[in-house]
Short mmCIF file of C-alpha atoms in Angstrom, two decimals:
data_model
loop_
_atom_site.label_atom_id
_atom_site.label_comp_id
_atom_site.label_asym_id
_atom_site.label_seq_id
_atom_site.Cartn_x
_atom_site.Cartn_y
_atom_site.Cartn_z
CA MET W 3 24.48 -101.54 -175.16
CA SER W 4 25.20 -97.97 -174.14
CA ASP W 5 23.81 -96.42 -170.88
CA GLU W 6 21.60 -94.29 -173.06
CA GLY W 7 20.10 -97.30 -174.79
CA ALA W 8 19.48 -99.21 -171.61
CA ALA W 9 17.72 -96.16 -170.02
CA ALA W 10 15.54 -95.82 -173.15
CA GLY W 11 14.62 -99.48 -173.02
CA GLN W 12 13.66 -99.20 -169.33
CA ALA W 13 11.65 -96.16 -169.99
CA ALA W 14 9.78 -97.90 -172.85
CA ALA W 15 9.07 -100.86 -170.61
CA ARG W 16 7.53 -98.87 -167.79
CA PRO W 17 4.24 -97.96 -169.67
CA ALA W 18 3.84 -101.59 -170.73
CA ARG W 19 4.26 -102.75 -167.17
CA ALA W 20 1.74 -100.14 -165.99
CA VAL W 21 -0.79 -101.30 -168.59
CA ALA W 22 -0.26 -104.94 -167.51
CA LEU W 23 -0.71 -104.07 -163.89
CA ARG W 24 -3.92 -102.06 -164.60
CA ARG W 25 -5.30 -105.08 -166.50
CA ILE W 26 -4.69 -107.29 -163.48
CA ALA W 27 -5.72 -104.72 -160.84
CA ALA W 28 -9.18 -103.98 -162.56
CA PRO W 29 -10.64 -107.49 -162.46
CA ALA W 30 -9.07 -108.18 -158.98
CA ALA W 31 -10.76 -105.05 -157.69
CA GLY W 32 -14.05 -106.13 -159.28
CA ALA W 33 -13.78 -109.60 -157.69
CA ALA W 34 -13.17 -108.08 -154.29
CA ALA W 35 -16.15 -105.74 -154.69
CA ALA W 36 -18.35 -108.71 -155.19
CA LEU W 37 -17.62 -109.86 -151.61
CA GLY W 38 -20.00 -107.20 -150.43
CA LEU W 39 -22.91 -109.39 -151.73
CA ALA W 40 -24.43 -112.36 -150.00
CA PRO W 41 -23.34 -114.74 -148.61
CA PHE W 42 -20.15 -112.87 -147.72
CA ASP W 43 -21.85 -109.46 -146.87
CA VAL W 44 -18.58 -107.57 -146.45
CA TRP W 45 -19.98 -104.25 -147.59
CA PRO W 46 -16.54 -102.37 -147.14
CA ALA W 47 -15.11 -104.67 -149.91
CA THR W 48 -17.70 -103.26 -152.33
CA LEU W 49 -16.83 -99.69 -151.45
CA ALA W 50 -13.06 -100.39 -151.57
CA GLY W 51 -13.40 -102.05 -154.98
CA LEU W 52 -15.35 -99.13 -156.42
CA ILE W 53 -12.80 -96.69 -155.06
CA ALA W 54 -10.18 -98.71 -156.87
CA LEU W 55 -12.16 -98.61 -160.02
CA ALA W 56 -12.41 -94.81 -159.79
CA ALA W 57 -8.66 -94.59 -159.38
CA LEU W 58 -8.04 -96.91 -162.33
CA TRP W 59 -10.46 -94.99 -164.52
CA GLN W 60 -8.94 -91.64 -163.52
CA ALA W 61 -5.48 -92.91 -164.39
CA ALA W 62 -6.44 -94.26 -167.85
CA PRO W 63 -4.54 -92.43 -170.59
CA ASP W 64 -7.41 -92.38 -173.08
CA PRO W 65 -11.14 -93.27 -173.49
CA ARG W 66 -10.36 -96.73 -174.86
CA ALA W 67 -8.30 -97.53 -171.78
CA ALA W 68 -10.93 -96.01 -169.44
CA GLY W 69 -13.59 -98.20 -171.10
CA ARG W 70 -11.27 -101.31 -170.79
CA ALA W 71 -10.73 -100.63 -167.04
CA ALA W 72 -14.50 -100.49 -166.48
CA PHE W 73 -15.04 -103.65 -168.49
CA LEU W 74 -12.37 -105.66 -166.66
CA PHE W 75 -13.57 -104.48 -163.28
CA ALA W 76 -17.18 -105.41 -164.07
CA ALA W 77 -16.16 -108.80 -165.54
CA GLY W 78 -14.35 -109.70 -162.38
CA TYR W 79 -17.31 -108.39 -160.25
CA PHE W 80 -20.05 -110.22 -162.18
CA GLY W 81 -17.90 -113.29 -162.59
CA VAL W 82 -17.58 -113.76 -158.79
CA ALA W 83 -21.08 -112.39 -157.89
CA LEU W 84 -22.90 -114.64 -160.44
CA HIS W 85 -20.76 -117.73 -160.28
CA TRP W 86 -23.95 -119.56 -159.13
CA ILE W 87 -25.18 -119.26 -162.68
CA VAL W 88 -23.45 -122.53 -163.56
CA GLU W 89 -25.53 -124.52 -160.94
CA PRO W 90 -28.68 -125.11 -163.14
CA PHE W 91 -26.47 -126.71 -165.88
CA PHE W 92 -25.29 -129.36 -163.43
CA VAL W 93 -28.77 -130.56 -162.42
CA GLU W 94 -28.59 -132.67 -165.55
CA PRO W 95 -24.79 -132.47 -166.35
CA GLU W 96 -24.96 -135.17 -169.04
CA LEU W 97 -27.21 -132.82 -171.08
CA TYR W 98 -26.15 -129.33 -170.07
CA GLY W 99 -22.95 -129.42 -168.15
CA TRP W 100 -20.90 -128.33 -171.17
CA MET W 101 -22.79 -125.10 -171.29
CA ALA W 102 -21.82 -123.99 -167.75
CA PRO W 103 -18.51 -122.23 -168.43
CA PHE W 104 -19.92 -120.58 -171.47
CA ALA W 105 -22.94 -119.32 -169.50
CA LEU W 106 -20.75 -117.76 -166.80
CA PHE W 107 -18.36 -116.18 -169.33
CA PHE W 108 -21.04 -114.66 -171.50
CA MET W 109 -23.06 -113.51 -168.54
CA ALA W 110 -20.18 -111.73 -166.85
CA THR W 111 -18.73 -110.25 -170.01
CA GLY W 112 -22.16 -109.35 -171.44
CA LEU W 113 -23.12 -107.38 -168.23
CA ALA W 114 -19.62 -105.81 -168.23
CA LEU W 115 -20.21 -104.30 -171.61
CA PHE W 116 -22.77 -101.88 -169.92
CA TRP W 117 -19.98 -100.69 -167.60
CA ALA W 118 -17.50 -100.44 -170.49
CA LEU W 119 -19.75 -98.20 -172.36
CA ALA W 120 -20.19 -95.93 -169.36
CA GLY W 121 -16.44 -95.81 -168.72
CA TRP W 122 -15.60 -95.02 -172.33
CA ALA W 123 -18.39 -92.41 -172.80
CA ALA W 124 -17.42 -90.57 -169.56
CA ALA W 125 -13.79 -90.47 -170.61
CA ARG W 126 -14.56 -89.54 -174.21
CA ALA W 127 -16.85 -86.63 -173.12
CA ARG W 128 -14.28 -85.63 -170.33
CA LEU W 129 -17.13 -85.66 -167.77
CA GLY W 130 -14.92 -86.52 -164.77
CA LEU W 131 -15.75 -88.98 -162.04
CA GLY W 132 -19.17 -87.26 -161.27
CA GLY W 133 -20.18 -88.06 -164.93
CA PHE W 134 -18.71 -91.48 -164.67
CA ALA W 135 -20.85 -92.20 -161.55
CA ALA W 136 -23.98 -90.88 -163.30
CA LEU W 137 -23.30 -93.04 -166.45
CA LEU W 138 -22.59 -96.11 -164.36
CA ALA W 139 -25.88 -95.70 -162.51
CA LEU W 140 -27.73 -95.29 -165.87
CA ALA W 141 -25.87 -98.36 -167.23
CA GLU W 142 -27.15 -100.38 -164.26
CA LEU W 143 -30.67 -98.98 -164.87
CA ALA W 144 -30.32 -100.06 -168.55
CA ARG W 145 -29.25 -103.65 -167.68
CA ALA W 146 -32.14 -103.93 -165.26
CA HIS W 147 -34.58 -103.34 -168.14
CA LEU W 148 -33.17 -104.23 -171.55
CA PHE W 149 -33.49 -107.73 -173.01
CA SER W 150 -36.08 -108.56 -170.36
CA GLY W 151 -33.80 -107.16 -167.67
CA PHE W 152 -31.37 -108.60 -165.03
CA PRO W 153 -30.99 -106.34 -162.03
CA TRP W 154 -29.25 -109.04 -159.99
CA ALA W 155 -25.91 -108.14 -158.18
CA MET W 156 -26.32 -104.40 -158.20
CA PRO W 157 -23.58 -102.60 -156.11
CA ALA W 158 -26.44 -101.34 -153.90
CA HIS W 159 -27.19 -104.91 -152.78
CA ALA W 160 -24.03 -104.68 -150.68
CA TRP W 161 -26.11 -102.66 -148.22
CA ILE W 162 -28.82 -105.35 -147.67
CA GLY W 163 -28.79 -106.32 -143.99
CA THR W 164 -27.22 -102.98 -142.87
CA PRO W 165 -28.99 -99.83 -141.80
CA ALA W 166 -28.17 -98.23 -145.13
CA MET W 167 -30.64 -100.66 -146.85
CA GLN W 168 -33.46 -98.43 -145.38
CA TRP W 169 -32.66 -95.76 -147.97
CA ALA W 170 -34.44 -97.97 -150.56
CA ALA W 171 -37.73 -96.88 -148.97
CA TRP W 172 -37.07 -93.26 -150.06
CA ILE W 173 -34.96 -93.57 -153.24
CA GLY W 174 -35.39 -97.15 -154.33
CA PRO W 175 -32.73 -99.54 -155.49
CA HIS W 176 -31.41 -97.48 -158.32
CA GLY W 177 -31.26 -94.33 -156.23
CA LEU W 178 -29.24 -96.33 -153.64
CA ASN W 179 -27.07 -97.49 -156.47
CA LEU W 180 -26.35 -93.97 -157.47
CA ALA W 181 -25.66 -93.08 -153.90
CA THR W 182 -23.18 -95.96 -153.57
CA LEU W 183 -21.29 -95.02 -156.69
CA ALA W 184 -21.15 -91.34 -155.81
CA LEU W 185 -19.96 -92.31 -152.29
CA ALA W 186 -17.02 -94.20 -153.78
CA LEU W 187 -16.13 -91.95 -156.69
CA ALA W 188 -16.45 -88.55 -155.14
CA PRO W 189 -13.61 -88.89 -152.61
CA VAL W 190 -11.27 -90.08 -155.35
CA ALA W 191 -12.11 -86.99 -157.36
CA LEU W 192 -11.07 -84.86 -154.34
CA TRP W 193 -7.98 -86.94 -153.58
CA THR W 194 -6.62 -86.71 -157.13
CA SER W 195 -7.12 -82.95 -157.15
CA GLY W 196 -4.92 -82.69 -154.08
CA ARG W 197 -7.68 -82.26 -151.49
CA ARG W 198 -6.99 -85.44 -149.55
CA ALA W 199 -8.54 -84.26 -146.30
CA ALA W 200 -11.68 -83.17 -148.14
CA GLY W 201 -11.86 -86.53 -149.89
CA ALA W 202 -11.58 -88.45 -146.59
CA ALA W 203 -14.21 -86.16 -144.98
CA ALA W 204 -16.55 -86.72 -147.97
CA LEU W 205 -16.27 -90.49 -147.52
CA ALA W 206 -16.81 -90.27 -143.81
CA ALA W 207 -19.77 -87.93 -144.14
CA GLY W 208 -21.38 -90.02 -146.83
CA LEU W 209 -21.15 -93.12 -144.74
CA ALA W 210 -22.45 -91.32 -141.66
CA LEU W 211 -25.47 -90.03 -143.60
CA LEU W 212 -26.27 -93.52 -145.06
CA TRP W 213 -25.83 -95.22 -141.67
CA GLY W 214 -27.40 -92.56 -139.50
CA ALA W 215 -30.59 -92.07 -141.47
CA GLY W 216 -30.98 -95.88 -141.80
CA LEU W 217 -30.55 -96.29 -138.03
CA ALA W 218 -33.16 -93.60 -137.40
CA ARG W 219 -35.70 -95.37 -139.64
CA GLU W 220 -34.89 -98.72 -137.98
CA ALA W 221 -35.33 -97.16 -134.50
CA ARG W 222 -38.99 -96.32 -135.20
CA PRO W 223 -41.20 -99.12 -133.68
CA LEU W 224 -42.87 -101.37 -136.12
CA PRO W 225 -46.67 -101.90 -135.80
CA ASP W 226 -47.67 -104.96 -133.84
CA PRO W 227 -47.91 -108.08 -135.91
CA ARG W 228 -51.39 -109.10 -137.10
CA ALA W 229 -53.43 -111.64 -135.21
CA GLU W 230 -53.29 -114.08 -138.11
CA THR W 231 -50.46 -116.58 -138.55
CA VAL W 232 -48.76 -117.96 -141.68
CA ARG W 233 -47.20 -121.37 -142.13
CA LEU W 234 -44.29 -121.61 -144.55
CA ILE W 235 -43.72 -125.14 -146.08
CA GLN W 236 -40.19 -126.14 -147.13
CA PRO W 237 -40.08 -129.71 -148.51
CA ASN W 238 -36.30 -129.54 -149.41
CA ALA W 239 -36.56 -131.38 -152.71
CA PRO W 240 -33.18 -131.35 -154.50
CA GLN W 241 -33.63 -130.40 -158.09
CA ARG W 242 -32.29 -133.76 -159.40
CA GLU W 243 -34.91 -135.56 -157.33
CA LYS W 244 -37.83 -133.17 -157.60
CA TRP W 245 -39.35 -134.83 -160.65
CA ASP W 246 -38.15 -138.34 -159.88
CA PRO W 247 -41.38 -140.56 -159.84
CA ASP W 248 -40.05 -142.48 -156.83
CA ARG W 249 -39.39 -139.35 -154.79
CA ILE W 250 -42.44 -137.28 -155.79
CA PRO W 251 -44.71 -139.08 -153.23
CA VAL W 252 -42.14 -138.58 -150.51
CA PHE W 253 -42.04 -134.78 -151.02
CA TYR W 254 -45.73 -134.52 -151.43
CA ALA W 255 -46.42 -136.43 -148.17
CA ARG W 256 -43.82 -134.28 -146.35
CA GLN W 257 -45.64 -131.12 -147.38
CA VAL W 258 -49.09 -132.43 -146.49
CA SER W 259 -47.90 -133.58 -143.04
CA TYR W 260 -46.39 -130.17 -142.38
CA THR W 261 -49.70 -128.56 -143.53
CA MET W 262 -51.88 -130.54 -141.12
CA ALA W 263 -49.72 -130.14 -138.01
CA ALA W 264 -51.38 -128.43 -135.05
CA PRO W 265 -52.12 -125.67 -134.25
CA ARG W 266 -53.73 -124.68 -137.58
CA PRO W 267 -52.50 -121.42 -139.10
CA ASP W 268 -54.58 -118.83 -140.94
CA LEU W 269 -52.65 -119.14 -144.14
CA VAL W 270 -50.48 -121.94 -145.56
CA LEU W 271 -47.79 -121.16 -148.29
CA TRP W 272 -46.14 -123.87 -150.37
CA PRO W 273 -43.22 -123.11 -152.70
CA GLU W 274 -43.08 -122.78 -156.51
CA THR W 275 -44.11 -125.83 -158.52
CA ALA W 276 -44.84 -127.62 -155.24
CA LEU W 277 -47.17 -130.14 -157.01
CA PRO W 278 -45.70 -132.10 -159.93
CA GLY W 279 -48.84 -132.40 -162.01
CA LEU W 280 -50.94 -129.90 -164.02
CA LEU W 281 -53.60 -127.89 -162.20
CA GLU W 282 -56.38 -129.26 -164.33
CA ARG W 283 -55.40 -132.86 -163.37
CA SER W 284 -54.94 -132.16 -159.65
CA ALA W 285 -58.43 -132.14 -158.21
CA ARG W 286 -57.74 -134.97 -155.75
CA PRO W 287 -54.48 -133.64 -154.30
CA LEU W 288 -55.95 -130.22 -154.04
CA ALA W 289 -58.95 -131.63 -151.99
CA HIS W 290 -56.42 -133.51 -149.88
CA ILE W 291 -54.34 -130.40 -149.23
CA ALA W 292 -57.48 -128.35 -148.36
CA GLU W 293 -58.48 -131.10 -145.91
CA ALA W 294 -55.00 -131.10 -144.31
CA ALA W 295 -55.12 -127.29 -143.97
CA GLY W 296 -58.43 -127.47 -141.96
CA GLY W 297 -60.10 -124.81 -144.05
CA ALA W 298 -57.17 -122.34 -144.07
CA PRO W 299 -56.40 -120.87 -147.45
CA VAL W 300 -53.45 -122.49 -149.14
CA VAL W 301 -51.34 -120.76 -151.83
CA LEU W 302 -49.06 -123.05 -153.76
CA GLY W 303 -47.04 -123.19 -156.94
CA ILE W 304 -48.19 -125.40 -159.78
CA GLN W 305 -48.02 -125.72 -163.54
CA ARG W 306 -51.10 -125.52 -165.71
CA SER W 307 -52.07 -125.61 -169.33
CA GLU W 308 -54.74 -123.83 -171.37
CA ALA W 309 -55.36 -123.91 -175.13
CA GLY W 310 -52.01 -125.69 -175.71
CA ARG W 311 -50.08 -123.18 -173.64
CA PHE W 312 -48.30 -123.84 -170.36
CA TYR W 313 -48.03 -121.51 -167.39
CA ASN W 314 -45.98 -121.42 -164.16
CA SER W 315 -48.65 -120.43 -161.68
CA ALA W 316 -49.76 -119.92 -158.16
CA VAL W 317 -53.11 -121.14 -157.11
CA LEU W 318 -55.27 -120.14 -154.12
CA ILE W 319 -57.04 -123.18 -152.79
CA GLY W 320 -60.32 -122.80 -150.90
CA PRO W 321 -61.66 -125.00 -148.07
CA GLU W 322 -63.19 -127.53 -150.46
CA GLY W 323 -60.12 -127.88 -152.63
CA GLU W 324 -61.41 -125.52 -155.31
CA ALA W 325 -59.02 -123.16 -157.19
CA ARG W 326 -60.39 -119.86 -156.00
CA ASP W 327 -57.89 -117.75 -157.86
CA ILE W 328 -54.87 -118.22 -160.20
CA TYR W 329 -51.86 -116.09 -160.86
CA ASP W 330 -49.62 -116.83 -163.87
CA LYS W 331 -45.99 -115.80 -163.67
CA HIS W 332 -45.36 -113.02 -166.28
CA HIS W 333 -41.63 -112.32 -165.84
CA LEU W 334 -40.11 -115.50 -167.16
CA VAL W 335 -36.37 -116.48 -167.04
CA PRO W 336 -34.73 -116.35 -170.50
CA PHE W 337 -33.20 -119.67 -171.53
CA GLY W 338 -34.72 -121.14 -168.22
CA GLU W 339 -38.41 -120.89 -168.74
CA TYR W 340 -38.63 -119.83 -172.38
CA MET W 341 -36.22 -119.70 -175.27
CA PRO W 342 -35.73 -116.54 -177.34
CA LEU W 343 -35.84 -117.57 -181.04
CA PRO W 344 -37.33 -120.89 -180.13
CA ALA W 345 -37.21 -122.47 -183.59
CA LEU W 346 -33.41 -122.04 -183.67
CA TRP W 347 -32.87 -123.70 -180.32
CA ALA W 348 -35.37 -126.44 -181.03
CA ARG W 349 -33.44 -127.42 -184.05
CA LEU W 350 -30.36 -127.74 -181.74
CA GLY W 351 -32.34 -129.85 -179.25
CA ILE W 352 -32.00 -127.31 -176.52
CA THR W 353 -35.04 -126.41 -174.37
CA GLY W 354 -35.53 -124.18 -171.32
CA LEU W 355 -33.85 -125.67 -168.26
CA ALA W 356 -36.69 -125.03 -165.77
CA ALA W 357 -39.61 -125.53 -168.10
CA ARG W 358 -41.22 -128.97 -167.98
CA ALA W 359 -43.20 -128.13 -171.24
CA GLU W 360 -41.07 -128.64 -174.31
CA ALA W 361 -42.12 -125.28 -175.74
CA GLY W 362 -41.48 -123.49 -172.45
CA TYR W 363 -43.86 -121.35 -170.51
CA THR W 364 -46.25 -118.62 -171.68
CA PRO W 365 -46.04 -115.38 -169.74
CA GLY W 366 -49.10 -114.28 -167.76
CA PRO W 367 -50.73 -110.84 -168.17
CA GLY W 368 -48.82 -109.06 -165.38
CA PRO W 369 -48.86 -108.43 -161.63
CA ARG W 370 -52.16 -108.96 -159.91
CA THR W 371 -53.27 -109.69 -156.37
CA LEU W 372 -55.01 -112.59 -154.75
CA ASP W 373 -57.91 -111.99 -152.35
CA LEU W 374 -57.12 -113.79 -149.13
CA GLY W 375 -60.30 -112.70 -147.38
CA ALA W 376 -59.67 -111.47 -143.86
CA LEU W 377 -55.93 -111.43 -144.64
CA GLY W 378 -56.45 -108.83 -147.40
CA HIS W 379 -54.96 -108.78 -150.86
CA ALA W 380 -51.57 -110.42 -151.46
CA LEU W 381 -49.32 -109.90 -154.48
CA PRO W 382 -47.63 -113.23 -155.61
CA LEU W 383 -44.12 -113.11 -156.96
CA ILE W 384 -42.88 -116.42 -158.40
CA CYS W 385 -39.14 -116.97 -158.17
CA TYR W 386 -37.29 -114.62 -160.54
CA GLU W 387 -40.03 -111.92 -160.26
CA ALA W 388 -38.80 -110.91 -156.82
CA VAL W 389 -35.53 -109.38 -158.22
CA PHE W 390 -37.58 -106.71 -160.17
CA PRO W 391 -38.71 -103.91 -158.04
CA GLU W 392 -41.38 -102.81 -160.51
CA ASP W 393 -42.99 -106.22 -160.27
CA ALA W 394 -43.72 -105.69 -156.59
CA MET W 395 -45.93 -102.53 -157.37
CA GLY W 396 -48.35 -101.21 -159.89
CA THR W 397 -51.50 -103.09 -158.96
CA PRO W 398 -54.77 -101.11 -158.49
CA GLU W 399 -54.98 -102.06 -154.82
CA ARG W 400 -51.98 -101.91 -152.47
CA PRO W 401 -51.28 -105.36 -151.33
CA ALA W 402 -51.03 -106.17 -147.54
CA MET W 403 -48.26 -108.52 -148.19
CA LEU W 404 -46.00 -110.09 -150.93
CA LEU W 405 -46.04 -113.84 -151.38
CA HIS W 406 -42.76 -115.10 -152.80
CA LEU W 407 -42.99 -118.76 -154.03
CA THR W 408 -39.67 -119.93 -155.25
CA ASN W 409 -37.53 -123.00 -156.04
CA ASP W 410 -33.96 -121.98 -155.31
CA ALA W 411 -32.73 -125.54 -155.70
CA TRP W 412 -31.67 -124.41 -159.13
CA PHE W 413 -29.21 -121.93 -157.60
CA GLY W 414 -27.05 -124.42 -155.60
CA THR W 415 -26.25 -124.20 -151.93
CA PHE W 416 -23.79 -121.32 -151.67
CA SER W 417 -24.45 -117.87 -152.88
CA GLY W 418 -27.46 -117.94 -155.22
CA PRO W 419 -30.21 -118.66 -152.65
CA TYR W 420 -28.83 -116.13 -150.23
CA GLN W 421 -28.68 -113.36 -152.87
CA HIS W 422 -32.18 -114.15 -153.84
CA LEU W 423 -33.39 -113.78 -150.27
CA ALA W 424 -31.57 -110.52 -149.93
CA GLN W 425 -33.39 -109.08 -152.91
CA ALA W 426 -36.76 -110.18 -151.33
CA ARG W 427 -35.74 -108.24 -148.20
CA LEU W 428 -35.16 -105.15 -150.39
CA ARG W 429 -38.65 -105.42 -151.94
CA ALA W 430 -40.11 -105.37 -148.38
CA VAL W 431 -38.24 -102.07 -147.64
CA GLU W 432 -39.16 -100.46 -150.92
CA GLN W 433 -42.88 -101.23 -150.53
CA GLY W 434 -43.30 -101.09 -146.86
CA VAL W 435 -45.07 -104.46 -146.74
CA PRO W 436 -44.08 -107.85 -145.36
CA VAL W 437 -42.82 -110.65 -147.67
CA LEU W 438 -43.84 -114.18 -146.92
CA ARG W 439 -41.38 -116.48 -148.69
CA ALA W 440 -41.78 -120.22 -149.22
CA ALA W 441 -38.68 -121.76 -150.91
CA ASN W 442 -38.42 -125.40 -151.94
CA THR W 443 -34.95 -125.90 -150.41
CA GLY W 444 -34.68 -122.63 -148.56
CA VAL W 445 -34.22 -120.08 -147.37
CA SER W 446 -37.95 -119.70 -146.48
CA ALA W 447 -38.61 -116.58 -144.42
CA VAL W 448 -41.12 -114.19 -142.88
CA ILE W 449 -39.75 -110.77 -143.69
CA ASP W 450 -41.11 -107.68 -141.92
CA ALA W 451 -41.97 -104.40 -143.60
CA ARG W 452 -38.41 -102.98 -143.01
CA GLY W 453 -36.67 -106.03 -144.38
CA GLY W 454 -35.88 -107.72 -141.11
CA LEU W 455 -36.03 -111.56 -140.87
CA ALA W 456 -38.73 -112.44 -138.38
CA GLU W 457 -38.65 -116.14 -139.07
CA THR W 458 -36.51 -118.42 -141.27
CA ILE W 459 -36.06 -122.06 -142.23
CA PRO W 460 -32.41 -122.67 -143.06
CA LEU W 461 -31.11 -123.68 -146.45
CA GLY W 462 -31.13 -127.41 -147.08
CA THR W 463 -33.66 -128.22 -144.30
CA ALA W 464 -37.06 -129.84 -144.56
CA GLY W 465 -39.62 -128.38 -142.29
CA TYR W 466 -42.19 -125.69 -141.61
CA ALA W 467 -42.36 -122.45 -139.68
CA ASP W 468 -45.32 -120.58 -138.13
CA ALA W 469 -45.19 -116.81 -137.42
CA PRO W 470 -47.66 -114.00 -137.05
CA VAL W 471 -48.10 -112.05 -140.33
CA PRO W 472 -46.15 -108.79 -139.89
CA ALA W 473 -48.19 -105.61 -140.44
CA ALA W 474 -47.59 -103.22 -143.32
CA LEU W 475 -46.27 -99.76 -142.93
CA ALA W 476 -47.65 -96.59 -144.64
CA PRO W 477 -46.43 -96.51 -148.26
CA PRO W 478 -42.86 -95.13 -148.24
CA LEU W 479 -41.82 -92.49 -150.71
CA TYR W 480 -40.40 -94.99 -153.30
CA ALA W 481 -43.71 -96.96 -153.31
CA ARG W 482 -45.55 -93.69 -154.19
CA THR W 483 -43.15 -92.25 -156.83
CA GLY W 484 -41.34 -95.32 -158.31
CA GLY W 485 -37.90 -94.89 -159.80
CA TRP W 486 -38.38 -91.61 -161.60
CA PRO W 487 -36.76 -89.43 -158.90
CA ALA W 488 -33.65 -91.59 -159.13
CA VAL W 489 -33.54 -91.22 -162.88
CA ALA W 490 -33.91 -87.47 -162.47
CA ALA W 491 -30.99 -87.41 -159.99
CA MET W 492 -28.81 -89.42 -162.48
CA LEU W 493 -29.60 -87.03 -165.33
CA ALA W 494 -29.08 -84.00 -163.15
CA LEU W 495 -25.59 -85.28 -162.03
CA LEU W 496 -24.70 -86.01 -165.65
CA GLY W 497 -25.85 -82.47 -166.62
CA LEU W 498 -23.79 -80.92 -163.81
CA ALA W 499 -20.75 -82.86 -164.98
CA ALA W 500 -21.33 -81.74 -168.60
CA ALA W 501 -21.75 -78.08 -167.34
CA ARG W 502 -18.49 -78.28 -165.33
CA ARG W 503 -16.66 -79.58 -168.35
CA ALA W 504 -18.04 -76.86 -170.60
CA GLY W 505 -17.22 -74.22 -168.01
CA GLY W 506 -13.67 -75.52 -167.80
CA ARG W 507 -12.91 -75.02 -171.53
#
């Protein structure tokens, strides 16, 4: 071969190698970005991963390649962040284990399609990195609401546990998401235009603003805790044993003994589906629990049926064992608590994983509070509902606290339970009210109105914890306005990017 031919062959190979490297780098950067989420909590990894995504998107030769880069990044990100999604399928592996890899694959790639669309559209319209950031934030907003919504593992969740988390009180989770994306992508826009010093300065200034304002809010003293105490009950019933007839009495006795321990609290909180029977058949155990509580109100999770329908509920038990009030979970888990297109799945013999009723659960009417008397009104959130910011607001009366009853035994023992806890902390910041969280296997926690952990029971531990009920703060900006200002900011950034593009013609 001539020297000219060899040189031509090498030149032709270079673009192919570059494409291959980009296809490896994108999912690797996404996987690294997921390390900012619990339980790793390495927030710089999320920021660095998003910066890498911006560089890869910027270098893409055409819209299709830009969309592919965003898709591969997001597939890597969600694949690592949501790997716990396989855990429920191994509770009964002989029935559902074969579904686990398909569940993770379709979850990660399905969510990645939202990012791919944003990446392709921003490149197709030549909106630059500012437009890309706006479209990514809108894509995250869309996946939080479409098809019943799934706002788990947002990039903004990397700030939970840091001072920057406090921004959720002003701009909410989606506003914080937009700020996170803009913080990562804006410096790359400056660097690639030759203004490296300006890019570094923008990154440093953005971090300083996030951190400094958050520290300032954290520095303000919290109001003194209330005089009343709450007792969190954590029976630590592994999911494979939870419904075992031989183990049910053990877990029940454990919860009752914790409830009756001295000194008596002012409120007792049991986790989701803490009793195995249906509410209408549980008069004796409810009376037994009320006696153990010594007259203190008890809120616990239980299933109930009415007119042939089944509900995943929370019940407030009075001093005589009466069901004083009932809340029915309304935001159900698709494929867990109900099956879309149920007739199709029934023919295949597949039912919801978490639903004890063959037809799955029926959703309740929506958020509502329970009247706890001297303790005020409390808004229950059952398991999955705590990941939706809108489910923690919108009741006629502002609650004094959120009650999170959950069974995180479904999520395994590594990342899922900690990510769920982190999102409950964010709900406290957004609403300025404490969250009292009783989890079957943990982590149970008393969370103050700024998202701090005032008391916890570790994962995988049976026990109870008493703590004063934290006081609520005045309603923060997000609790008064909701997510509309964040949406307006996304649209404004998108409009600015479009105007810049039009002005550059």
